[in-house]
Short mmCIF file of C-alpha atoms in Angstrom, two decimals:
data_model
loop_
_atom_site.label_atom_id
_atom_site.label_comp_id
_atom_site.label_asym_id
_atom_site.label_seq_id
_atom_site.Cartn_x
_atom_site.Cartn_y
_atom_site.Cartn_z
CA MET N 1 302.02 104.10 181.47
CA SER N 2 303.66 106.88 179.04
CA GLY N 3 303.34 110.60 180.18
CA ILE N 4 300.45 111.14 177.51
CA ASP N 5 298.49 108.51 178.98
CA ALA N 6 298.71 109.70 182.73
CA ALA N 7 297.96 113.09 181.70
CA MET N 8 294.68 114.58 183.00
CA ASN N 9 291.87 116.38 181.11
CA VAL N 10 291.34 120.20 182.03
CA ILE N 11 288.18 121.97 182.08
CA CYS N 12 288.62 125.58 182.56
CA ILE N 13 285.46 127.68 183.28
CA CYS N 14 285.57 131.52 182.71
CA LEU N 15 283.01 133.85 183.64
CA ASP N 16 283.26 137.73 182.61
CA THR N 17 282.63 140.08 185.58
CA PHE N 18 281.66 137.67 188.23
CA ARG N 19 281.16 138.26 191.62
CA SER N 20 282.72 135.67 194.24
CA ASP N 21 280.88 136.90 197.22
CA ILE N 22 277.62 135.38 196.05
CA ILE N 23 279.17 131.95 196.13
CA GLY N 24 278.99 130.11 199.34
CA PRO N 25 277.89 130.72 203.25
CA GLY N 26 278.27 133.95 205.16
CA LYS N 27 279.27 136.19 201.88
CA LYS N 28 278.05 139.67 201.14
CA TYR N 29 275.46 138.20 198.58
CA SER N 30 274.80 134.79 199.91
CA HIS N 31 271.23 135.37 199.43
CA ALA N 32 271.67 135.02 195.56
CA HIS N 33 270.33 131.81 194.55
CA THR N 34 273.16 129.97 193.01
CA PRO N 35 272.56 126.02 193.91
CA ASN N 36 274.74 124.31 191.65
CA LEU N 37 277.69 126.77 192.25
CA ASP N 38 277.31 126.63 195.82
CA ALA N 39 277.42 122.61 195.38
CA PHE N 40 280.42 123.14 193.11
CA HIS N 41 281.94 125.25 195.69
CA ALA N 42 281.55 122.83 198.71
CA ASP N 43 282.99 120.14 196.80
CA SER N 44 285.99 122.34 195.49
CA ILE N 45 289.37 123.52 196.32
CA ARG N 46 288.91 127.33 197.08
CA PHE N 47 291.34 130.26 196.34
CA ASN N 48 289.94 132.98 198.35
CA GLN N 49 292.78 135.30 198.45
CA ALA N 50 293.76 135.04 194.22
CA PHE N 51 293.64 138.15 192.58
CA GLY N 52 294.10 139.45 189.26
CA GLU N 53 296.57 141.75 188.26
CA GLY N 54 294.39 143.54 185.53
CA GLN N 55 290.72 143.35 185.81
CA PRO N 56 289.40 144.37 182.55
CA THR N 57 288.12 141.43 179.85
CA LEU N 58 291.29 140.93 177.64
CA GLN N 59 293.86 141.74 179.86
CA VAL N 60 292.80 138.86 182.57
CA ARG N 61 292.49 136.75 179.86
CA ARG N 62 296.20 137.50 178.16
CA GLY N 63 297.29 136.85 181.66
CA LEU N 64 295.67 133.65 182.44
CA PHE N 65 296.76 132.40 178.88
CA THR N 66 300.38 133.27 179.16
CA GLY N 67 301.09 133.65 182.97
CA MET N 68 302.77 136.78 182.17
CA ARG N 69 302.08 139.99 183.67
CA SER N 70 300.97 143.24 181.37
CA PHE N 71 300.49 146.12 184.23
CA PRO N 72 301.44 148.42 183.69
CA TRP N 73 301.10 148.40 180.00
CA ARG N 74 304.31 148.15 178.33
CA TYR N 75 303.37 147.03 174.87
CA ASN N 76 302.01 149.14 171.94
CA PHE N 77 300.57 146.84 169.64
CA ASP N 78 298.54 148.02 166.65
CA ARG N 79 294.96 147.96 167.85
CA ARG N 80 293.20 148.67 164.27
CA GLY N 81 290.18 146.66 163.62
CA HIS N 82 288.58 146.81 167.39
CA TRP N 83 286.95 149.53 168.78
CA HIS N 84 288.39 149.59 172.27
CA HIS N 85 291.68 151.74 172.21
CA ALA N 86 292.30 151.70 175.96
CA PRO N 87 295.81 150.64 177.09
CA GLY N 88 295.76 146.76 177.46
CA TRP N 89 293.25 146.07 174.83
CA HIS N 90 295.52 144.38 172.31
CA LYS N 91 296.52 141.00 171.00
CA ILE N 92 298.79 138.53 173.21
CA PRO N 93 302.50 139.45 172.33
CA PRO N 94 303.52 136.92 169.61
CA GLU N 95 306.76 135.69 171.60
CA GLN N 96 304.58 134.99 174.60
CA ASP N 97 303.38 131.13 174.45
CA THR N 98 299.92 130.53 175.44
CA VAL N 99 298.76 127.45 177.67
CA ALA N 100 296.62 126.29 174.57
CA GLU N 101 300.00 126.08 172.56
CA ILE N 102 301.99 124.19 174.83
CA LEU N 103 299.38 121.67 175.51
CA LEU N 104 298.69 121.12 171.94
CA GLY N 105 302.49 120.52 171.79
CA LYS N 106 302.09 117.79 174.37
CA GLY N 107 299.60 115.88 172.67
CA TYR N 108 296.47 117.45 173.95
CA LEU N 109 293.11 117.94 171.94
CA THR N 110 292.40 121.82 172.35
CA ALA N 111 289.03 123.65 172.26
CA MET N 112 287.79 126.74 173.13
CA ILE N 113 284.13 127.82 173.11
CA ALA N 114 283.44 131.26 173.83
CA ASP N 115 281.03 134.18 173.22
CA THR N 116 283.54 136.73 174.68
CA TYR N 117 283.85 138.58 171.18
CA HIS N 118 286.51 140.82 172.08
CA MET N 119 289.06 138.05 171.79
CA PHE N 120 287.68 137.64 168.29
CA LYS N 121 288.14 140.99 167.00
CA PRO N 122 290.17 141.52 164.01
CA THR N 123 294.05 141.85 164.94
CA MET N 124 293.45 139.61 167.83
CA ASN N 125 294.87 136.11 168.59
CA PHE N 126 293.51 134.60 171.47
CA SER N 127 292.54 131.63 169.72
CA ARG N 128 296.27 130.68 169.39
CA GLY N 129 297.00 126.91 169.97
CA PHE N 130 293.31 125.86 170.01
CA ALA N 131 292.38 122.93 167.43
CA ASN N 132 288.79 123.68 167.99
CA LEU N 133 286.75 126.82 168.20
CA ASP N 134 283.36 127.73 168.62
CA PHE N 135 282.50 131.36 168.89
CA VAL N 136 279.03 131.85 170.01
CA ARG N 137 278.25 134.93 168.52
CA GLY N 138 275.60 137.89 169.50
CA GLN N 139 277.04 139.55 173.10
CA GLU N 140 276.78 143.25 173.64
CA SER N 141 277.95 144.91 170.66
CA ASP N 142 279.16 142.28 168.76
CA ASN N 143 278.43 143.15 165.00
CA TRP N 144 276.66 139.99 164.35
CA LYS N 145 273.01 140.74 163.35
CA SER N 146 272.22 144.00 161.40
CA GLY N 147 268.75 144.86 160.59
CA ASP N 148 266.39 148.16 160.43
CA PRO N 149 266.31 149.54 163.95
CA SER N 150 262.62 149.78 164.04
CA VAL N 151 262.45 145.95 164.04
CA VAL N 152 263.28 145.97 167.70
CA ALA N 153 261.79 149.46 168.63
CA ALA N 154 259.32 147.91 171.03
CA GLN N 155 261.73 145.87 172.91
CA LEU N 156 263.85 148.96 173.00
CA SER N 157 261.38 150.88 174.62
CA LYS N 158 261.41 148.46 177.47
CA HIS N 159 264.92 148.98 178.46
CA VAL N 160 265.21 152.60 178.22
CA ARG N 161 263.59 155.98 179.67
CA GLU N 162 261.26 157.66 177.16
CA PRO N 163 261.70 159.04 174.76
CA VAL N 164 264.00 156.67 172.84
CA ASN N 165 267.45 158.73 172.21
CA TRP N 166 268.25 156.59 168.90
CA PRO N 167 272.07 157.54 168.71
CA LYS N 168 272.66 157.26 172.33
CA HIS N 169 271.31 153.69 172.41
CA LEU N 170 273.18 152.16 169.03
CA GLY N 171 274.64 149.68 171.41
CA LEU N 172 271.78 148.42 172.74
CA ILE N 173 270.03 148.53 169.39
CA ASN N 174 272.88 146.37 168.20
CA TYR N 175 272.79 143.83 170.98
CA LEU N 176 268.64 143.43 170.62
CA LEU N 177 269.10 142.65 167.12
CA ASN N 178 271.78 140.21 167.72
CA GLN N 179 269.29 138.48 170.39
CA ARG N 180 265.98 138.87 168.44
CA HIS N 181 266.11 135.17 167.54
CA ARG N 182 265.46 134.03 171.21
CA LYS N 183 262.64 132.09 171.69
CA SER N 184 263.50 130.37 175.14
CA LYS N 185 266.21 130.47 178.02
CA ASP N 186 268.27 128.00 175.68
CA ASP N 187 268.71 130.89 173.29
CA TYR N 188 270.51 133.12 175.95
CA SER N 189 274.21 133.46 174.90
CA CYS N 190 275.37 131.99 178.18
CA ALA N 191 273.42 128.82 177.53
CA ARG N 192 274.38 128.60 173.90
CA VAL N 193 277.87 128.62 175.19
CA PHE N 194 277.37 125.79 177.80
CA GLY N 195 275.03 123.67 175.59
CA SER N 196 278.05 123.81 172.85
CA ALA N 197 280.48 123.03 175.51
CA SER N 198 278.19 119.81 176.88
CA ASP N 199 277.81 118.72 173.19
CA TRP N 200 281.51 119.13 172.76
CA LEU N 201 282.34 117.21 175.66
CA ILE N 202 279.81 114.37 174.60
CA GLU N 203 281.64 113.78 171.14
CA ASN N 204 285.24 114.17 172.55
CA HIS N 205 285.30 112.94 176.13
CA ALA N 206 287.27 109.70 175.04
CA ALA N 207 289.98 111.65 173.15
CA SER N 208 292.04 112.20 176.34
CA PRO N 209 293.84 113.87 177.03
CA PHE N 210 291.85 117.38 176.10
CA PHE N 211 291.94 121.06 177.49
CA LEU N 212 288.66 122.57 177.11
CA TRP N 213 288.13 126.64 177.70
CA VAL N 214 284.58 127.58 178.07
CA ASP N 215 284.54 131.32 178.38
CA SER N 216 281.07 133.25 179.01
CA PHE N 217 280.78 136.94 178.91
CA ASP N 218 277.73 136.71 181.16
CA PRO N 219 277.22 138.21 183.91
CA HIS N 220 278.69 140.76 181.94
CA GLU N 221 276.27 143.67 180.84
CA PRO N 222 273.88 143.94 179.26
CA TRP N 223 272.21 142.28 182.26
CA ASP N 224 269.65 140.77 180.61
CA PRO N 225 268.82 137.21 182.29
CA PRO N 226 265.51 135.62 181.64
CA ALA N 227 262.65 137.30 183.32
CA GLY N 228 262.18 134.64 186.22
CA TYR N 229 265.68 134.94 187.61
CA ALA N 230 265.26 138.86 187.89
CA ASP N 231 261.80 138.86 189.23
CA ARG N 232 263.04 136.61 192.11
CA TYR N 233 264.48 139.56 193.70
CA CYS N 234 262.36 142.56 192.19
CA PRO N 235 258.68 140.84 192.18
CA ASP N 236 257.14 144.21 192.04
CA TYR N 237 259.18 146.21 190.17
CA GLN N 238 257.25 148.23 187.48
CA GLY N 239 259.75 150.26 185.87
CA PRO N 240 261.82 150.29 182.70
CA ASP N 241 263.89 147.03 182.37
CA PHE N 242 267.47 148.74 182.35
CA ILE N 243 269.92 145.91 181.13
CA THR N 244 272.73 148.47 180.46
CA PRO N 245 273.96 151.53 182.30
CA GLN N 246 274.23 153.89 179.42
CA ALA N 247 270.51 153.38 178.58
CA ALA N 248 269.25 154.69 182.01
#
């Protein structure tokens, strides 16, 4: 058997701002209803003392993609074209290979399906090495859908204290415009990501070996789950349905 025939398929699922202490028994938030994750946890190898060296969205993914430390921020790349200018919010250094590039060179079919829009801003290059790419649009303040803000005025009023402060809530307005197409749970961004990943596996499962990176921005803010999930924990709440900290 050749080396390429013996290679294993790899699926990596990355969830942004995910609390590990909701999974498994005896944790601080074990009361959270996560039956599928609990079952996966029980049947898996678990690393309970694994800590990222840089926690924000892009910094973590750069470390995962390259295996290279970036803290303290030693790089000073052009960050024009994206609207977060803190240290570390920049592209992968061009001299650093990514896991997707390495596996592509070894004969893997590589794919990334993601709605983490920071990776796709102008000047970013987090898609390096992925032969297939599906950018699921519309998370947070991704500049995807535009429109008259009055279109979402009624929805906005449910998520903020009155009176509505339009300039303060521009990011939330952007998000609501992005999400106004939703008709069911399947239309939520995370569902679209995993639906696309499932479709990709159906179409490509025989194309071994493959490396699939599935990247969901949820459960990052805006914390906007289908109502049934939220009502499980606060069934009698009657106030504004805050989904972003800035809106409160």
